[in-house]
Short mmCIF file of C-alpha atoms and ligand atoms in Angstrom, two decimals:
data_model
loop_
_atom_site.label_atom_id
_atom_site.label_comp_id
_atom_site.label_asym_id
_atom_site.label_seq_id
_atom_site.Cartn_x
_atom_site.Cartn_y
_atom_site.Cartn_z
CA UNK N 1 -0.02 0.02 0.01
CA UNK N 2 1.29 3.61 -1.01
CA UNK N 3 2.37 5.71 1.97
CA UNK N 4 0.33 8.82 1.40
CA UNK N 5 0.81 10.81 4.85
CA UNK N 6 2.53 10.59 8.11
CA UNK N 7 -0.56 8.95 9.47
CA UNK N 8 0.06 5.98 7.43
CA UNK N 9 3.38 5.40 8.91
CA UNK N 10 3.34 2.57 11.34
CA UNK N 11 6.65 3.07 13.09
CA UNK N 12 9.18 5.87 13.98
CA UNK N 13 11.42 4.31 11.28
CA UNK N 14 8.75 4.37 8.59
CA UNK N 15 7.96 8.10 9.60
CA UNK N 16 11.66 8.99 9.40
CA UNK N 17 11.77 7.67 5.94
CA UNK N 18 8.59 9.34 5.06
CA UNK N 19 10.12 12.62 6.21
CA UNK N 20 13.00 11.80 3.96
CA UNK N 21 15.21 14.99 2.79
CA UNK N 22 12.21 17.16 3.64
CA UNK N 23 11.75 20.12 1.37
CA UNK N 24 8.26 20.99 2.72
CA UNK N 25 9.12 24.47 4.12
CA UNK N 26 11.69 27.17 3.56
CA UNK N 27 13.86 25.95 6.47
CA UNK N 28 15.26 23.16 4.19
CA UNK N 29 17.24 25.78 2.31
CA UNK N 30 19.22 26.73 5.25
CA UNK N 31 19.50 23.50 7.46
CA UNK N 32 22.65 21.26 7.72
CA UNK N 33 20.87 18.27 9.22
CA UNK N 34 17.10 17.38 9.87
CA UNK N 35 16.64 16.80 13.64
CA UNK N 36 13.90 14.12 13.84
CA UNK N 37 13.93 13.30 17.59
CA UNK N 38 15.85 10.69 19.86
CA UNK N 39 15.23 8.41 22.71
CA UNK N 40 13.18 5.46 23.73
CA UNK N 41 10.24 4.74 21.02
CA UNK N 42 8.28 3.40 23.83
CA UNK N 43 9.07 6.12 26.26
CA UNK N 44 6.42 6.82 29.03
CA UNK N 45 7.63 10.44 28.98
CA UNK N 46 8.07 12.59 25.81
CA UNK N 47 9.69 16.15 25.54
CA UNK N 48 8.83 18.52 22.87
CA UNK N 49 11.12 21.65 22.53
CA UNK N 50 10.87 24.45 20.05
CA UNK N 51 13.44 23.85 17.25
CA UNK N 52 17.03 22.63 16.78
CA UNK N 53 19.87 25.24 17.21
CA UNK N 54 23.30 25.60 15.84
CA UNK N 55 24.70 22.55 17.55
CA UNK N 56 21.48 20.32 16.82
CA UNK N 57 21.67 21.39 13.40
CA UNK N 58 25.24 20.35 13.12
CA UNK N 59 24.66 16.98 14.68
CA UNK N 60 21.11 16.07 13.73
CA UNK N 61 20.38 15.44 17.72
CA UNK N 62 18.02 17.41 19.82
CA UNK N 63 19.20 19.48 22.73
CA UNK N 64 22.96 18.91 22.53
CA UNK N 65 23.83 22.70 23.33
CA UNK N 66 23.98 24.47 26.50
CA UNK N 67 20.13 24.20 26.86
CA UNK N 68 20.69 20.47 26.49
CA UNK N 69 23.32 19.90 29.19
CA UNK N 70 20.80 21.72 31.41
CA UNK N 71 17.99 19.40 30.42
CA UNK N 72 20.15 16.47 30.86
CA UNK N 73 20.77 17.73 34.49
CA UNK N 74 17.13 18.51 34.99
CA UNK N 75 16.21 14.61 33.95
CA UNK N 76 19.40 13.65 36.16
CA UNK N 77 17.55 15.35 39.23
CA UNK N 78 14.35 13.19 38.73
CA UNK N 79 16.35 9.86 38.19
CA UNK N 80 16.25 9.77 34.37
CA UNK N 81 18.65 9.69 31.43
CA UNK N 82 17.73 10.92 28.06
CA UNK N 83 17.96 7.42 26.59
CA UNK N 84 14.86 6.65 28.68
CA UNK N 85 12.74 9.46 27.22
CA UNK N 86 11.72 10.76 23.98
CA UNK N 87 12.90 14.22 22.86
CA UNK N 88 11.57 16.13 19.65
CA UNK N 89 11.03 19.61 18.70
CA UNK N 90 7.95 21.61 17.09
CA UNK N 91 10.14 22.15 14.02
CA UNK N 92 12.92 19.56 12.83
CA UNK N 93 15.04 21.93 11.19
CA UNK N 94 16.97 24.88 12.49
CA UNK N 95 15.37 28.67 11.79
CA UNK N 96 18.24 30.64 10.53
CA UNK N 97 19.99 32.86 13.37
CA UNK N 98 17.85 31.08 15.99
CA UNK N 99 14.57 33.25 15.14
CA UNK N 100 11.42 31.91 16.21
CA UNK N 101 9.83 29.55 13.96
CA UNK N 102 7.11 30.90 11.50
CA UNK N 103 3.53 30.00 11.65
CA UNK N 104 3.98 28.31 8.15
CA UNK N 105 6.80 26.13 9.42
CA UNK N 106 5.13 25.07 12.66
CA UNK N 107 2.06 24.20 10.57
CA UNK N 108 4.09 22.16 7.99
CA UNK N 109 5.95 20.24 10.62
CA UNK N 110 3.12 19.55 12.84
CA UNK N 111 1.54 16.50 11.12
CA UNK N 112 5.01 14.73 11.62
CA UNK N 113 5.19 15.56 15.24
CA UNK N 114 1.63 14.66 15.73
CA UNK N 115 2.29 11.09 14.31
CA UNK N 116 5.54 10.85 16.49
CA UNK N 117 3.15 11.50 19.65
CA UNK N 118 0.64 8.68 18.27
CA UNK N 119 3.38 6.08 17.57
CA UNK N 120 5.32 6.74 21.01
CA UNK N 121 2.03 7.07 22.72
CA UNK N 122 3.57 8.69 25.99
CA UNK N 123 1.70 8.78 29.13
CA UNK N 124 3.17 12.14 29.78
CA UNK N 125 4.10 15.07 27.52
CA UNK N 126 6.31 17.96 29.01
CA UNK N 127 6.27 20.87 26.79
CA UNK N 128 9.51 23.04 26.89
CA UNK N 129 8.70 26.74 26.35
CA UNK N 130 5.65 28.31 24.81
CA UNK N 131 5.47 27.01 21.34
CA UNK N 132 5.04 23.44 22.31
CA UNK N 133 2.65 24.40 25.02
CA UNK N 134 0.44 26.28 22.61
CA UNK N 135 0.48 23.47 20.24
CA UNK N 136 -0.24 20.70 22.55
CA UNK N 137 -2.74 22.36 24.60
CA UNK N 138 -4.23 24.37 21.82
CA UNK N 139 -4.09 27.59 24.06
CA UNK N 140 -2.44 30.98 23.71
CA UNK N 141 -1.87 31.77 27.36
CA UNK N 142 1.80 32.90 28.19
CA UNK N 143 3.87 30.18 29.46
CA UNK N 144 4.16 31.70 32.82
CA UNK N 145 0.52 31.26 33.18
CA UNK N 146 0.36 27.71 31.93
CA UNK N 147 3.44 26.29 33.75
CA UNK N 148 2.78 24.81 37.34
CA UNK N 149 -0.45 23.17 36.25
CA UNK N 150 -1.43 19.50 35.01
CA UNK N 151 -3.46 19.33 31.84
CA UNK N 152 -5.01 16.49 30.00
CA UNK N 153 -5.23 16.05 26.10
CA UNK N 154 -6.21 12.87 24.30
CA UNK N 155 -5.95 10.86 27.46
CA UNK N 156 -2.29 12.05 28.06
CA UNK N 157 -0.92 14.02 30.77
CA UNK N 158 0.47 17.52 29.89
CA UNK N 159 3.05 19.28 31.94
CA UNK N 160 4.13 22.62 30.53
CA UNK N 161 7.38 24.04 31.67
CA UNK N 162 9.65 26.67 30.87
CA UNK N 163 12.13 26.10 27.90
CA UNK N 164 15.50 25.04 29.77
CA UNK N 165 17.15 27.85 27.69
CA UNK N 166 15.15 30.23 29.57
CA UNK N 167 17.23 29.38 32.60
CA UNK N 168 20.51 30.26 30.95
CA UNK N 169 19.15 33.95 30.70
CA UNK N 170 17.24 34.21 33.91
CA UNK N 171 18.91 32.13 36.94
CA UNK N 172 15.55 32.33 38.76
CA UNK N 173 14.01 30.04 36.51
CA UNK N 174 16.55 27.25 37.26
CA UNK N 175 14.85 26.59 40.64
CA UNK N 176 11.24 26.90 38.91
CA UNK N 177 12.23 24.22 36.36
CA UNK N 178 13.81 22.02 38.91
CA UNK N 179 10.38 22.08 40.85
CA UNK N 180 8.49 21.50 37.66
CA UNK N 181 10.73 18.47 36.80
CA UNK N 182 9.67 17.12 40.25
CA UNK N 183 6.15 17.60 39.14
CA UNK N 184 6.90 15.57 36.01
CA UNK N 185 8.18 12.62 38.12
CA UNK N 186 5.04 12.71 40.39
CA UNK N 187 2.87 12.62 37.22
CA UNK N 188 4.77 9.91 35.57
CA UNK N 189 4.69 7.73 38.67
CA UNK N 190 1.17 8.12 39.04
CA UNK N 191 0.59 7.17 35.36
CA UNK N 192 2.80 4.26 35.89
CA UNK N 193 0.60 2.98 38.85
CA UNK N 194 -2.38 3.52 36.66
CA UNK N 195 -3.67 6.34 38.75
N1 URA O 1 16.32 24.13 21.84
C1 URA O 1 15.18 23.59 21.43
O1 URA O 1 14.07 23.83 21.49
N2 URA O 1 15.53 22.15 20.90
C2 URA O 1 16.67 21.92 20.55
O2 URA O 1 16.76 21.01 20.14
C3 URA O 1 17.72 22.67 21.13
C4 URA O 1 17.49 23.77 21.65
#
């Protein structure tokens, strides 16, 4: 049977192949490597960031720069390693100069992320920053209003948190992120107990 869209892909590998050498939006012209996502394909916890930065564009792996180091620390603080979770982004290619992704770029990439979520089927999605929170929750409130609360969408627990890069510029957000990661751990443990 011909594969018509991301919804027809029955595994992450098939989806990666379907994405291919993507030329579906303008970011293709300036990217080095497409950053599909990494981690456990059956992870109970999935993180969704914003977009690859310089280091991610060069390596093809999400969150490997300074924000990624802090994400690793945050994971460590709740007894997890990145190999035990899945990490993806709203857009799979680096916006030039790290500008915000344009609405058309977010829209073009969203069906691929949506299929990744369906295939991984995590119990908990932690959104990193406002772009992912707005997409997953389909709301427009600022991240400062959204964080600190638990939401439910499509039978999944959604925990919006600040983007780890925010703590690199504003150290007061470090503690907030550490607290919010502990909240993620609690939600994950509850989901694992089937509560
Ligand atoms: N910031 C993101 O949102 N994603 C990455 O992969 C790296 C930095």
